[in-house]
CSV table of C-alpha atoms (C1' of nucleotides) in Angstrom, one decimal:
chain,number,residue,atom,x,y,z
A,1,MET,CA,-1.8,2.2,8.4
A,2,SER,CA,-3.2,1.4,11.5
A,3,LYS,CA,-5.4,4.6,11.8
A,4,SER,CA,-8.8,3.9,13.0
A,5,HIS,CA,-11.2,1.0,10.7
A,6,ARG,CA,-13.0,2.4,8.0
A,7,SER,CA,-15.5,-0.2,7.6
A,8,HIS,CA,-16.4,-4.0,9.3
A,9,CYS,CA,-14.9,-5.4,6.0
A,10,PRO,CA,-12.1,-7.5,6.8
A,11,ILE,CA,-10.2,-6.9,3.6
A,12,THR,CA,-10.5,-2.9,4.0
A,13,CYS,CA,-9.4,-3.7,8.1
A,14,SER,CA,-6.2,-5.3,6.6
A,15,LEU,CA,-5.7,-2.9,4.1
A,16,ASP,CA,-5.6,-0.4,6.5
A,17,LEU,CA,-2.4,-2.4,8.4
A,18,ILE,CA,-0.9,-4.4,5.9
A,19,GLY,CA,-1.8,-1.8,3.0
A,20,ASP,CA,1.2,0.1,1.8
A,21,ARG,CA,3.7,-0.8,-0.1
A,22,TRP,CA,6.3,-1.3,2.2
A,23,THR,CA,4.9,-3.3,5.3
A,24,LEU,CA,4.4,-6.6,3.3
A,25,LEU,CA,7.7,-6.6,2.3
A,26,ILE,CA,9.2,-6.0,5.4
A,27,ILE,CA,7.0,-9.5,6.5
A,28,ARG,CA,7.9,-11.4,3.6
A,29,ASP,CA,11.6,-10.8,4.7
A,30,MET,CA,11.2,-12.0,8.2
A,31,MET,CA,8.9,-15.2,7.0
A,32,PHE,CA,11.0,-16.4,3.8
A,33,PHE,CA,14.3,-14.9,3.9
A,34,LYS,CA,14.6,-15.2,7.9
A,35,LYS,CA,15.9,-11.4,8.3
A,36,GLN,CA,15.9,-10.5,11.5
A,37,ARG,CA,17.9,-7.0,11.8
A,38,PHE,CA,17.9,-3.4,10.7
A,39,GLU,CA,20.1,-3.5,8.5
A,40,GLU,CA,18.8,-6.8,6.3
A,41,PHE,CA,15.6,-5.4,6.1
A,42,LEU,CA,17.7,-1.9,4.9
A,43,GLU,CA,20.1,-4.6,1.8
A,44,SER,CA,16.9,-6.4,1.3
A,45,ALA,CA,13.5,-4.3,0.6
A,46,GLU,CA,14.6,-3.2,-2.7
A,47,GLY,CA,15.6,0.6,-1.8
A,48,ILE,CA,13.3,1.3,1.7
A,49,SER,CA,14.5,4.2,3.2
A,50,THR,CA,15.7,4.6,6.7
A,51,ASN,CA,12.9,6.1,8.7
A,52,ILE,CA,10.2,4.8,6.3
A,53,LEU,CA,12.1,1.2,7.8
A,54,ALA,CA,11.5,2.7,11.1
A,55,ASN,CA,8.2,3.4,10.6
A,56,ARG,CA,7.1,0.0,9.5
A,57,LEU,CA,8.9,-1.8,12.3
A,58,LYS,CA,6.8,0.7,15.0
A,59,SER,CA,3.8,-0.2,13.3
A,60,LEU,CA,4.5,-4.0,13.4
A,61,GLU,CA,5.5,-4.1,16.2
A,62,GLU,CA,2.1,-1.4,17.6
A,63,MET,CA,0.1,-4.3,15.9
A,64,ASN,CA,1.3,-6.8,17.6
A,65,LEU,CA,2.8,-8.8,14.0
A,66,VAL,CA,6.3,-8.3,15.2
A,67,GLU,CA,8.2,-8.1,18.7
A,68,LYS,CA,11.5,-6.9,19.0
A,69,LEU,CA,13.9,-8.7,20.8
A,70,PRO,CA,17.3,-7.3,22.1
A,71,TYR,CA,19.7,-9.7,20.6
A,72,SER,CA,22.2,-9.9,23.5
A,73,ASN,CA,22.9,-8.5,26.9
A,74,HIS,CA,26.0,-6.6,25.9
A,75,SER,CA,24.6,-5.4,21.4
A,76,ARG,CA,22.4,-2.7,20.7
A,77,ARG,CA,21.8,-5.1,18.0
A,78,MET,CA,17.6,-5.6,18.0
A,79,ASN,CA,15.7,-9.0,16.3
A,80,TYR,CA,12.7,-8.1,14.4
A,81,GLN,CA,10.4,-11.7,14.8
A,82,LEU,CA,6.8,-12.6,13.6
A,83,THR,CA,4.3,-13.1,16.3
A,84,GLU,CA,1.9,-15.9,15.4
A,85,GLN,CA,-0.7,-13.4,13.7
A,86,GLY,CA,2.7,-11.8,11.8
A,87,LYS,CA,3.2,-15.6,10.9
A,88,SER,CA,-0.3,-16.0,9.8
A,89,LEU,CA,-0.4,-14.1,7.1
A,90,ARG,CA,1.9,-16.3,5.3
A,91,PRO,CA,-1.1,-18.1,3.4
A,92,VAL,CA,-1.6,-13.7,2.4
A,93,LEU,CA,1.4,-13.7,0.8
A,94,LYS,CA,1.2,-17.9,-0.4
A,95,ALA,CA,-1.3,-16.1,-2.5
A,96,MET,CA,0.2,-12.3,-3.9
A,97,ILE,CA,3.3,-15.4,-4.6
A,98,ALA,CA,0.6,-17.8,-6.7
A,99,TRP,CA,-0.7,-14.7,-8.4
A,100,GLY,CA,2.1,-12.7,-9.1
A,101,LEU,CA,4.2,-15.4,-10.7
A,102,LYS,CA,1.2,-16.3,-13.2
A,103,TYR,CA,0.8,-13.2,-14.0
A,104,ILE,CA,3.4,-10.7,-13.7
A,105,PRO,CA,5.6,-11.2,-16.1
A,106,ASP,CA,9.4,-11.7,-15.6
A,107,THR,CA,9.1,-12.6,-11.8
A,108,LYS,CA,10.1,-16.0,-10.8
A,109,ILE,CA,11.5,-17.6,-7.8
A,110,PRO,CA,15.8,-17.9,-7.8
A,111,ASP,CA,16.5,-21.2,-8.7
A,112,ASP,CA,19.5,-21.5,-6.6
A,113,ASP,CA,16.5,-20.8,-3.4
A,114,VAL,CA,14.4,-22.8,-2.0
A,115,THR,CA,12.4,-19.6,-0.5
A,116,TYR,CA,8.5,-18.5,-1.0
A,117,GLN,CA,7.8,-21.9,1.5
B,1,MET,CA,1.4,1.5,-9.3
B,2,SER,CA,1.8,0.8,-12.5
B,3,LYS,CA,5.9,1.7,-12.2
B,4,SER,CA,8.7,-0.1,-13.2
B,5,HIS,CA,9.7,-3.2,-11.5
B,6,ARG,CA,11.2,-2.7,-8.1
B,7,SER,CA,12.6,-6.7,-8.6
B,8,HIS,CA,11.4,-10.2,-10.0
B,9,CYS,CA,9.9,-11.1,-6.6
B,10,PRO,CA,6.4,-11.5,-7.3
B,11,ILE,CA,5.4,-10.6,-3.8
B,12,THR,CA,7.4,-6.6,-4.6
B,13,CYS,CA,5.6,-6.6,-8.2
B,14,SER,CA,2.6,-7.8,-7.0
B,15,LEU,CA,3.2,-4.5,-4.3
B,16,ASP,CA,4.1,-2.6,-6.9
B,17,LEU,CA,0.4,-3.2,-9.1
B,18,ILE,CA,-2.0,-4.0,-6.6
B,19,GLY,CA,-0.2,-2.5,-3.0
B,20,ASP,CA,-2.8,0.8,-2.2
B,21,ARG,CA,-5.1,1.5,0.2
B,22,TRP,CA,-7.8,1.3,-3.1
B,23,THR,CA,-7.2,-0.8,-5.3
B,24,LEU,CA,-7.7,-4.1,-3.9
B,25,LEU,CA,-11.1,-2.0,-2.8
B,26,ILE,CA,-12.6,-1.6,-5.7
B,27,ILE,CA,-11.9,-4.7,-6.9
B,28,ARG,CA,-13.5,-6.3,-4.5
B,29,ASP,CA,-16.9,-4.4,-5.2
B,30,MET,CA,-16.6,-5.7,-8.3
B,31,MET,CA,-16.0,-9.1,-7.4
B,32,PHE,CA,-17.8,-9.7,-4.3
B,33,PHE,CA,-20.6,-7.0,-4.7
B,34,LYS,CA,-21.3,-7.0,-8.0
B,35,LYS,CA,-20.4,-3.1,-8.6
B,36,GLN,CA,-20.0,-1.8,-12.4
B,37,ARG,CA,-19.8,1.6,-12.4
B,38,PHE,CA,-18.0,4.9,-11.3
B,39,GLU,CA,-20.9,5.8,-8.5
B,40,GLU,CA,-21.1,2.3,-7.1
B,41,PHE,CA,-17.8,2.8,-5.8
B,42,LEU,CA,-17.8,5.9,-4.8
B,43,GLU,CA,-20.9,5.1,-2.2
B,44,SER,CA,-18.9,1.5,-1.6
B,45,ALA,CA,-15.7,2.0,-0.9
B,46,GLU,CA,-15.6,3.8,2.6
B,47,GLY,CA,-14.7,7.6,1.3
B,48,ILE,CA,-12.4,7.7,-2.0
B,49,SER,CA,-12.5,10.2,-3.6
B,50,THR,CA,-13.4,10.9,-7.7
B,51,ASN,CA,-9.8,11.5,-8.8
B,52,ILE,CA,-8.2,9.3,-7.0
B,53,LEU,CA,-11.2,6.4,-8.5
B,54,ALA,CA,-10.9,7.6,-11.8
B,55,ASN,CA,-7.3,7.5,-11.5
B,56,ARG,CA,-6.8,3.6,-9.4
B,57,LEU,CA,-10.1,2.7,-12.4
B,58,LYS,CA,-7.4,3.9,-15.5
B,59,SER,CA,-4.4,1.9,-14.1
B,60,LEU,CA,-6.8,-1.1,-14.1
B,61,GLU,CA,-7.6,-0.5,-16.8
B,62,GLU,CA,-4.0,-0.1,-17.9
B,63,MET,CA,-2.9,-3.6,-16.0
B,64,ASN,CA,-5.7,-5.3,-17.7
B,65,LEU,CA,-7.3,-6.0,-14.4
B,66,VAL,CA,-10.2,-4.7,-15.6
B,67,GLU,CA,-11.9,-3.2,-19.2
B,68,LYS,CA,-14.1,-0.7,-19.4
B,69,LEU,CA,-17.2,-1.0,-21.2
B,70,PRO,CA,-19.6,1.3,-22.8
B,71,TYR,CA,-23.4,1.3,-20.7
B,72,SER,CA,-25.2,1.9,-23.9
B,73,ASN,CA,-25.0,3.5,-27.5
B,74,HIS,CA,-26.9,6.8,-26.4
B,75,SER,CA,-25.1,7.2,-22.6
B,76,ARG,CA,-22.3,8.2,-21.5
B,77,ARG,CA,-22.1,5.3,-18.5
B,78,MET,CA,-19.2,3.4,-17.9
B,79,ASN,CA,-19.4,-0.3,-16.9
B,80,TYR,CA,-16.2,-1.7,-15.2
B,81,GLN,CA,-16.0,-5.1,-15.4
B,82,LEU,CA,-13.6,-7.8,-14.3
B,83,THR,CA,-10.8,-9.6,-16.8
B,84,GLU,CA,-9.7,-12.8,-16.3
B,85,GLN,CA,-6.8,-11.5,-14.6
B,86,GLY,CA,-8.3,-9.1,-12.7
B,87,LYS,CA,-10.5,-12.3,-11.6
B,88,SER,CA,-7.6,-14.1,-10.8
B,89,LEU,CA,-6.8,-11.9,-7.7
B,90,ARG,CA,-9.9,-14.1,-5.5
B,91,PRO,CA,-7.8,-15.8,-3.2
B,92,VAL,CA,-5.6,-13.1,-2.8
B,93,LEU,CA,-9.1,-11.7,-1.3
B,94,LYS,CA,-9.7,-14.5,0.0
B,95,ALA,CA,-6.8,-15.2,1.7
B,96,MET,CA,-7.5,-11.2,3.1
B,97,ILE,CA,-10.7,-11.8,4.4
B,98,ALA,CA,-9.8,-15.3,5.9
B,99,TRP,CA,-6.9,-13.2,8.1
B,100,GLY,CA,-8.7,-10.2,8.7
B,101,LEU,CA,-12.1,-11.8,10.1
B,102,LYS,CA,-9.7,-13.6,12.7
B,103,TYR,CA,-7.2,-11.1,13.3
B,104,ILE,CA,-8.7,-8.2,13.0
B,105,PRO,CA,-11.5,-7.4,15.9
B,106,ASP,CA,-14.6,-6.0,14.4
B,107,THR,CA,-14.4,-7.6,11.5
B,108,LYS,CA,-17.3,-9.1,10.4
B,109,ILE,CA,-19.2,-10.8,6.8
B,110,PRO,CA,-22.7,-9.0,7.1
B,111,ASP,CA,-25.1,-12.0,8.5
B,112,ASP,CA,-27.6,-11.1,6.0
B,113,ASP,CA,-25.4,-11.2,2.8
B,114,VAL,CA,-23.8,-14.2,1.0
B,115,THR,CA,-20.8,-11.8,0.0
B,116,TYR,CA,-17.3,-12.7,-0.3
B,117,GLN,CA,-17.8,-16.2,-2.1
C,1,DC,C1',29.3,-0.5,14.2
C,2,DG,C1',23.8,-0.8,15.0
C,3,DG,C1',19.7,1.2,14.9
C,4,DG,C1',17.5,4.9,14.7
C,5,DA,C1',16.1,9.9,14.7
C,6,DT,C1',16.3,14.7,11.8
C,7,DC,C1',15.9,18.0,8.3
C,8,DC,C1',14.7,18.1,3.7
C,9,DG,C1',13.3,18.7,-1.7
C,10,DT,C1',10.7,16.1,-4.7
C,11,DC,C1',6.8,13.0,-5.5
C,12,DT,C1',2.2,10.9,-4.5
C,13,DT,C1',-2.5,11.2,-2.3
C,14,DG,C1',-6.8,13.4,-1.5
C,15,DA,C1',-10.5,16.5,-1.0
C,16,DT,C1',-13.4,20.2,-3.0
C,17,DA,C1',-14.9,22.8,-7.2
C,18,DC,C1',-15.9,22.3,-10.7
C,19,DT,C1',-17.3,20.9,-15.5
C,20,DG,C1',-19.0,18.2,-20.6
D,1,DC,C1',-23.1,10.7,-14.5
D,2,DA,C1',-18.8,10.0,-14.8
D,3,DG,C1',-14.9,12.4,-14.4
D,4,DT,C1',-11.2,16.8,-14.8
D,5,DA,C1',-8.5,20.9,-12.1
D,6,DT,C1',-6.5,22.8,-8.1
D,7,DC,C1',-4.1,23.1,-4.9
D,8,DA,C1',-3.0,21.3,0.7
D,9,DA,C1',-1.4,17.3,3.3
D,10,DG,C1',1.2,13.7,3.7
D,11,DA,C1',4.5,9.6,2.6
D,12,DC,C1',8.5,9.1,0.4
D,13,DG,C1',14.0,8.8,-0.6
D,14,DG,C1',17.8,10.9,0.9
D,15,DA,C1',21.9,12.5,3.4
D,16,DT,C1',23.0,13.7,7.7
D,17,DC,C1',23.2,13.3,12.2
D,18,DC,C1',23.1,11.1,16.4
D,19,DC,C1',23.6,8.2,20.8
D,20,DG,C1',24.8,4.0,23.3
DNA sequence: CGGGATCCGTCTTGATACTG
DNA sequence: CAGTATCAAGACGGATCCCG
């Protein structure tokens, strides 16, 4: 990710940026589950380890898909939030949700939840 | 890819199946560029190596996104074609194309071409 | 305590050479 | 032409440590 582009193809370039097993999961957490903190991503993203998470958050910042803001003046706590460019990935995630729900057995949206909107 | 699911989340599961740097590129070649043969994918998919291509094609077959058909009786040539399930990934690719074109500099659709439809 | 960095063993990926 | 074998490089998981 975030390496030099392999081509001018928008699919190839998109995959260069977000085509791994974790990046879109972190964006999902921010977009649909309103997660904002390191520890929340750790819990939510099915088994990501701390070094990988730190690495992906840094990449996402460098790609301007996410911005890192201090939680308050008196805490080291950080908030990670989607930028406009990050939010614009919603149609991509929605398309994947629709495809997954239709074609992958056992995928579902939790009924007690209004997520994925 | 094609390992056991990490969860019931349709995004996570979709990423388990197609969330790597090559799989969607091969599907792009079949869907938009009408490629069907091993060698065509090798040329088109910006530097994929033969073992990775063979591996991904096998995975795609096992996931029933692609089917492998003999080209003729008297040739070892194989044709790889999208199944209905594979074709149903079009909206995902279209969403990535739209995002890439809008947010990644230097991405473009070749003007002499009517691809990506 | 939150947010990482570092180290290490393992698993995955990939470039290259080779084969039917 | 369409792959397989080999082996090196890199990505990853988990534990541990660190720093404010």
